[in-house]
PDB file of C-alpha atoms in Angstrom:
ATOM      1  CA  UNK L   1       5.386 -33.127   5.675  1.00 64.00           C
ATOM      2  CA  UNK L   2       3.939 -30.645   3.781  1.00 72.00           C
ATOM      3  CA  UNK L   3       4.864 -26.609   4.397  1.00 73.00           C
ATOM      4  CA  UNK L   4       1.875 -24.471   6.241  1.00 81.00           C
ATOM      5  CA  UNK L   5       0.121 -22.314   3.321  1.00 78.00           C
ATOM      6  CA  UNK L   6       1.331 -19.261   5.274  1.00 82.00           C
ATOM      7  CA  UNK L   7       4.638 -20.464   4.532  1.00 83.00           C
ATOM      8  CA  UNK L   8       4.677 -18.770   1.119  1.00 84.00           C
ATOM      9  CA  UNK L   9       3.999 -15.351   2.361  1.00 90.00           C
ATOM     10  CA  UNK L  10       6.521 -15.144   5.330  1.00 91.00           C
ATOM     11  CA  UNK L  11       8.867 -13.102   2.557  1.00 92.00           C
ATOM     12  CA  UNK L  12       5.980 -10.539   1.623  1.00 91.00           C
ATOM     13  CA  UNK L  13       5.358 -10.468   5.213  1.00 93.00           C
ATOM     14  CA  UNK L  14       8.789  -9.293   6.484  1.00 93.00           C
ATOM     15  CA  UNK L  15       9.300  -7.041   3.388  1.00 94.00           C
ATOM     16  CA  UNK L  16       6.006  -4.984   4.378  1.00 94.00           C
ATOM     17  CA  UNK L  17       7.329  -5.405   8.347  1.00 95.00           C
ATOM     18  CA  UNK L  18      10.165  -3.849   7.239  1.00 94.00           C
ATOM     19  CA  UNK L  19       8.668  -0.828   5.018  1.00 94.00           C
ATOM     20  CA  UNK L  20       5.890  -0.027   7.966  1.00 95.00           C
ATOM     21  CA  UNK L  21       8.965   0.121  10.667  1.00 95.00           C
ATOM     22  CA  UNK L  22      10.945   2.439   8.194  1.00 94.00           C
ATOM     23  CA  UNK L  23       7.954   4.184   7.851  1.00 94.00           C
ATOM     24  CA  UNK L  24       7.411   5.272  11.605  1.00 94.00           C
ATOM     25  CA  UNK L  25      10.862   6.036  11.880  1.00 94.00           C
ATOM     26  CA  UNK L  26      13.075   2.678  12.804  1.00 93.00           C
ATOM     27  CA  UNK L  27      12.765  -0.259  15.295  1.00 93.00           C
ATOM     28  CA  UNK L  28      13.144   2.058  18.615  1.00 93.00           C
ATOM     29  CA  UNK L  29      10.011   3.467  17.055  1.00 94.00           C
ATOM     30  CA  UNK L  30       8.106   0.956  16.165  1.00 94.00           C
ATOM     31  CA  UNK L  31       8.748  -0.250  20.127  1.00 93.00           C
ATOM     32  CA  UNK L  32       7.377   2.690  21.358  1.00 94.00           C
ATOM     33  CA  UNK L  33       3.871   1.934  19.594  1.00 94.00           C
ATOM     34  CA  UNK L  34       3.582  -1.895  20.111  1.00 93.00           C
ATOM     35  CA  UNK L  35       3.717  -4.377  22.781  1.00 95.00           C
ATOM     36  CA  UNK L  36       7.285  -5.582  21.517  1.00 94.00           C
ATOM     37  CA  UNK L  37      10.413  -4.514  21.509  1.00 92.00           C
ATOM     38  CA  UNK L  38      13.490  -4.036  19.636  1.00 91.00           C
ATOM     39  CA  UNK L  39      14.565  -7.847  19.220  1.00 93.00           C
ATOM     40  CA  UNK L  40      11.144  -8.803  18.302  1.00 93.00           C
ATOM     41  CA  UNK L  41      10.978  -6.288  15.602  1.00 90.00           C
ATOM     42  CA  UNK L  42      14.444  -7.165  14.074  1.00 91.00           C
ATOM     43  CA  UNK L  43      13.369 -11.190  14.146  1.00 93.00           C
ATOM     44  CA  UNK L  44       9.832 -10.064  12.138  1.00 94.00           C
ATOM     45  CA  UNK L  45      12.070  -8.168   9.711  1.00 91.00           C
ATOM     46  CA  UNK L  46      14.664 -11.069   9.200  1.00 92.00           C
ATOM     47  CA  UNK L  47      14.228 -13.848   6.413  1.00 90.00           C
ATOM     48  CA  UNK L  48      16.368 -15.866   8.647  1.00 93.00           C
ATOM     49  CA  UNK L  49      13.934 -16.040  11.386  1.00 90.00           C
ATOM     50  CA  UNK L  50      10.666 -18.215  11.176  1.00 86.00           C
ATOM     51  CA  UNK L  51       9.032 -15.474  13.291  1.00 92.00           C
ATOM     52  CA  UNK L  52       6.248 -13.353  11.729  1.00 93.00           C
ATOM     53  CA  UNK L  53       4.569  -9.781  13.267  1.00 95.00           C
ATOM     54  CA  UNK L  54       1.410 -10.977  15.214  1.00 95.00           C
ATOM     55  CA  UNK L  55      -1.481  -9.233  14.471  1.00 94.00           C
ATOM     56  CA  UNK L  56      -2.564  -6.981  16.933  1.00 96.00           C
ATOM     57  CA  UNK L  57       1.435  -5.829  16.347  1.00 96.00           C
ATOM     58  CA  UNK L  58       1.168  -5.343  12.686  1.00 96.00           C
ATOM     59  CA  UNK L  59      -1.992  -3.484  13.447  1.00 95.00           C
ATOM     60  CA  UNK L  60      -0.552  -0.999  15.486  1.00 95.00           C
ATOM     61  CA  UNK L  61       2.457  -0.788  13.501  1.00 95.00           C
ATOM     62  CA  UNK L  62       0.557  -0.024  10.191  1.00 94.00           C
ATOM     63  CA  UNK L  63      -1.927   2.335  12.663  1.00 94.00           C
ATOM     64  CA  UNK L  64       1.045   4.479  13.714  1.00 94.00           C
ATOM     65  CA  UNK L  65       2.722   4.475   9.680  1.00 92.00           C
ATOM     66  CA  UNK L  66      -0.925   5.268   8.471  1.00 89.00           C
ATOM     67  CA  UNK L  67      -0.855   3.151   5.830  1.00 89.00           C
ATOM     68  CA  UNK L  68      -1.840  -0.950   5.847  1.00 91.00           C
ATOM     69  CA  UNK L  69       1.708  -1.902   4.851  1.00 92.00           C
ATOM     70  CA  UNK L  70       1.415  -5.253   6.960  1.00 95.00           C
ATOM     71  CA  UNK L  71      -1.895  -5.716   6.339  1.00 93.00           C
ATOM     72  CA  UNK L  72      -2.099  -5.255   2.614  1.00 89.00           C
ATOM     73  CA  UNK L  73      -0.049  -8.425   2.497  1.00 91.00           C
ATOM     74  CA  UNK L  74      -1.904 -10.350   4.681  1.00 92.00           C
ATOM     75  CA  UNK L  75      -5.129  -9.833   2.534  1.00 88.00           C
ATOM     76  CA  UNK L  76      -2.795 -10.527  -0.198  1.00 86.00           C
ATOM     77  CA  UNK L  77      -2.249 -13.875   0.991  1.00 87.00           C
ATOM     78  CA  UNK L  78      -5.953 -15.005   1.128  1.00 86.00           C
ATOM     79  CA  UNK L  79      -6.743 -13.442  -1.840  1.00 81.00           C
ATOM     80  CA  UNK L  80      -8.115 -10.270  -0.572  1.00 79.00           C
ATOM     81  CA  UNK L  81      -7.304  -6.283  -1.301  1.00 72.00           C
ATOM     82  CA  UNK L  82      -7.705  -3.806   1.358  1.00 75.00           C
ATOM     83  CA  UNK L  83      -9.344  -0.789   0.649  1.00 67.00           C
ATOM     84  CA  UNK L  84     -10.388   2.514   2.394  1.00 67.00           C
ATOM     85  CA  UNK L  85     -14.040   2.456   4.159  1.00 61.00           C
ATOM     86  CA  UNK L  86     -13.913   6.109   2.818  1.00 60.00           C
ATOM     87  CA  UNK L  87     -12.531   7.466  -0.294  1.00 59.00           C
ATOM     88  CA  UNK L  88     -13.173  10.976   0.100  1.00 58.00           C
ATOM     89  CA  UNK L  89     -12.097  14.470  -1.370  1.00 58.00           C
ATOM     90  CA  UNK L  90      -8.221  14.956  -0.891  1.00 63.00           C
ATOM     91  CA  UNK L  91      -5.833  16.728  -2.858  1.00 76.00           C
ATOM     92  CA  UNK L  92      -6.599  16.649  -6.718  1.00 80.00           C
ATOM     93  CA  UNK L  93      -3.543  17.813  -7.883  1.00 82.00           C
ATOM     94  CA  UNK L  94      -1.325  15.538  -6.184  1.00 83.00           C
ATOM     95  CA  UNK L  95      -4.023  12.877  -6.686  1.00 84.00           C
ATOM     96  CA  UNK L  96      -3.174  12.945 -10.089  1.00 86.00           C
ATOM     97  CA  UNK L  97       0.373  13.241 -10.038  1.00 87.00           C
ATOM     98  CA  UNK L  98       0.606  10.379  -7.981  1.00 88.00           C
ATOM     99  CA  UNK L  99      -2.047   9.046 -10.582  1.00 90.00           C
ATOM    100  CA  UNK L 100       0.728  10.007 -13.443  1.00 92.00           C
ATOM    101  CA  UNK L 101       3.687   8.180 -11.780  1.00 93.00           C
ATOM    102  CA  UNK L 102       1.580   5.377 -11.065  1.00 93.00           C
ATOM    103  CA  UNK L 103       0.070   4.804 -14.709  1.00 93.00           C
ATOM    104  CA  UNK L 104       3.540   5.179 -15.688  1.00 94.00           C
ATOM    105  CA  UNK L 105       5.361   2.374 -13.571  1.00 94.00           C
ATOM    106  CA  UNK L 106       1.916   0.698 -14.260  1.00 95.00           C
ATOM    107  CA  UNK L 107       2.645   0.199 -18.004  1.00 95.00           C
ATOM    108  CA  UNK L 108       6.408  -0.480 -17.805  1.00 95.00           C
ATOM    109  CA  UNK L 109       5.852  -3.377 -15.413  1.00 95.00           C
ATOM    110  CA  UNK L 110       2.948  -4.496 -18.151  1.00 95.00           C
ATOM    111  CA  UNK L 111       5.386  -3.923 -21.150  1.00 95.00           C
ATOM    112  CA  UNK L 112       8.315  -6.100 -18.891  1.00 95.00           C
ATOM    113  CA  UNK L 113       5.202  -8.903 -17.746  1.00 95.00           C
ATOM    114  CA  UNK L 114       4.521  -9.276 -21.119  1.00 94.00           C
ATOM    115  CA  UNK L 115       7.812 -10.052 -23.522  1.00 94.00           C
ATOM    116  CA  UNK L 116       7.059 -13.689 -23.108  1.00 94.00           C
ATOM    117  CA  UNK L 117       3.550 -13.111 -23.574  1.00 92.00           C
ATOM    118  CA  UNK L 118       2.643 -15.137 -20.110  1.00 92.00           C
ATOM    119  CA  UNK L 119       1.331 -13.305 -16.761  1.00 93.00           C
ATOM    120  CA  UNK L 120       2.786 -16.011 -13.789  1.00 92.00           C
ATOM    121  CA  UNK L 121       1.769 -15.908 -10.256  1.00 91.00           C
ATOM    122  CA  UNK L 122       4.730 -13.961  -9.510  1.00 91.00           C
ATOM    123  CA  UNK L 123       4.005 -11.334 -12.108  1.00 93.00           C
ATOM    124  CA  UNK L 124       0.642 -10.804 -11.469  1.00 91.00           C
ATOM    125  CA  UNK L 125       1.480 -10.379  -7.606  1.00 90.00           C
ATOM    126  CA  UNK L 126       3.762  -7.442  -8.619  1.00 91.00           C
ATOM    127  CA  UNK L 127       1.406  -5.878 -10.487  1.00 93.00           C
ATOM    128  CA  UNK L 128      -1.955  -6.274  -8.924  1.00 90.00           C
ATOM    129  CA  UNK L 129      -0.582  -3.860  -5.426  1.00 89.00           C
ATOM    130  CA  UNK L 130       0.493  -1.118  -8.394  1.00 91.00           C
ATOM    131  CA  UNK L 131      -3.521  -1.495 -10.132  1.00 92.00           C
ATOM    132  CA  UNK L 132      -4.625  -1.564  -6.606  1.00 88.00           C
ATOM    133  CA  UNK L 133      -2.723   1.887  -5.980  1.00 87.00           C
ATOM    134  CA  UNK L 134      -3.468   3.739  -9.151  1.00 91.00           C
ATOM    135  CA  UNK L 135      -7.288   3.149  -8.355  1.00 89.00           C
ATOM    136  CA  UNK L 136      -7.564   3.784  -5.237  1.00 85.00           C
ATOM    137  CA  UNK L 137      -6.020   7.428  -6.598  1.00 86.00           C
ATOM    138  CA  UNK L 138      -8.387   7.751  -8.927  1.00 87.00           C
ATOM    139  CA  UNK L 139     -11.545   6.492  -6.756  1.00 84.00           C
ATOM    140  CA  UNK L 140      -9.903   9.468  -4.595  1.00 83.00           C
ATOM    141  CA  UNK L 141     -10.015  11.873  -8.025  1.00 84.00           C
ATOM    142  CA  UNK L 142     -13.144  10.988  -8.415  1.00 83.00           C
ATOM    143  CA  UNK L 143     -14.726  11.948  -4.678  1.00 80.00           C
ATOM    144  CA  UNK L 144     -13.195  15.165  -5.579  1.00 79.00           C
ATOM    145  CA  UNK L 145     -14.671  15.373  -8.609  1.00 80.00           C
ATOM    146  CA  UNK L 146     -18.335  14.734  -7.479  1.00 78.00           C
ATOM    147  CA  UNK L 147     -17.986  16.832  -4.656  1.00 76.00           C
ATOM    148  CA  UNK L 148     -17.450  19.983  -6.628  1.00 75.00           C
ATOM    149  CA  UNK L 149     -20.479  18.454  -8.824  1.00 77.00           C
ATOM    150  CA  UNK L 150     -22.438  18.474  -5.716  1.00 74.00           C
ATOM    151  CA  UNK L 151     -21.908  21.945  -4.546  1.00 75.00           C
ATOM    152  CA  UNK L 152     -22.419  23.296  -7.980  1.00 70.00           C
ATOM    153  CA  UNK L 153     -19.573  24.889  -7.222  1.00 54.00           C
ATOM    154  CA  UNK L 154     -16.807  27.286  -9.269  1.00 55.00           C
ATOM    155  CA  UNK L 155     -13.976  24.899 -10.762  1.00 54.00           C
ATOM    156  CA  UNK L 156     -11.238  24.341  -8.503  1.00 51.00           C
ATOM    157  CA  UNK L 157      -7.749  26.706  -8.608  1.00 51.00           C
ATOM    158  CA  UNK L 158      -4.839  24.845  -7.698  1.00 53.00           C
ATOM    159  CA  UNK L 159      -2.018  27.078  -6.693  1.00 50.00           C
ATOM    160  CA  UNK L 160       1.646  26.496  -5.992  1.00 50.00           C
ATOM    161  CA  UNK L 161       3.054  23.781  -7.987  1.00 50.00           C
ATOM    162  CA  UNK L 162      -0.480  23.002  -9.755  1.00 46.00           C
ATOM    163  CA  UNK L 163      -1.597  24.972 -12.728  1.00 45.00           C
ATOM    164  CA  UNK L 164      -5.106  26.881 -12.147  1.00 44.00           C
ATOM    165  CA  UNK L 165      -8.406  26.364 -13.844  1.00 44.00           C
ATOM    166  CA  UNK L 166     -10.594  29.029 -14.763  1.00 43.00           C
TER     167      UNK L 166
END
């Protein structure tokens, strides 16, 4: 008998389980936003357990965390990458920073992929959420950018931790 295709995501699925529950603030939390409780939660988190998070569950799970953690790795399973409906102005300055560390842990996982000079399966999974990331940042830059275009507006002054233009 052959193993269900899902059957090779059940790991990626109870990692991102587990970093959406930490992300609300534990399992009692988690319980208070789904239809599930405790147990359940623990069993979707375990590698032990054949059990995955149900949908509408990892829904409101990644709802209440505000950020697709379950879901990112169910499109990543068929193939797919989730992105925003709307990328619109945010915070430039820490847009970028997070744009820096990104790039950053983008080109040391590149420099590690490639020693052998091969890209595997496995490699290219790790990578392709951290490319996903960094552009979705700078589509996010960008909106900025063009907004301030639009208005015809003064350049932007960052203050606080973010030196100021102009």
């Amino acid at each position: 008998m052959t193993s269900p295709f899902s059957a090779a995501f059940v790991p990626a699925l109870k990692t991102a389980t587990k970093q959406a529950v930490a992300h609300v603030g534990g399992i009692d939390a988690a319980a208070c936003v789904s239809r599930v409780g405790r147990t359940q939660f623990s069993d979707y988190s375990n590698r032990q357990r054949d059990v995955v998070v149900p949908l509408d569950v990892a829904l409101d799970l990644d709802h209440c965390a505000e950020h697709p953690f379950i879901l990112h790795a169910m499109a990543h399973a068929l193939g797919f990458l989730v992105l925003p409906l709307h990328v619109g102005p945010g915070d430039f300055g820490q847009d970028m920073s997070e744009y820096a560390q990104a790039s950053g842990d983008i080109l040391a996982t590149a420099v590690r992929i490639l020693e052998d000079g091969v890209v595997d399966v496995d490699e290219a999974n790790e990578i392709a959420p951290k490319l996903t990331r960094a552009k979705q940042l700078l589509e996010r830059a960008l909106a900025h950018a063009h907004s301030v275009q639009v208005q015809n507006s003064r350049p932007v002054v960052f203050t606080g931790r973010y030196a100021a233009n102009g």
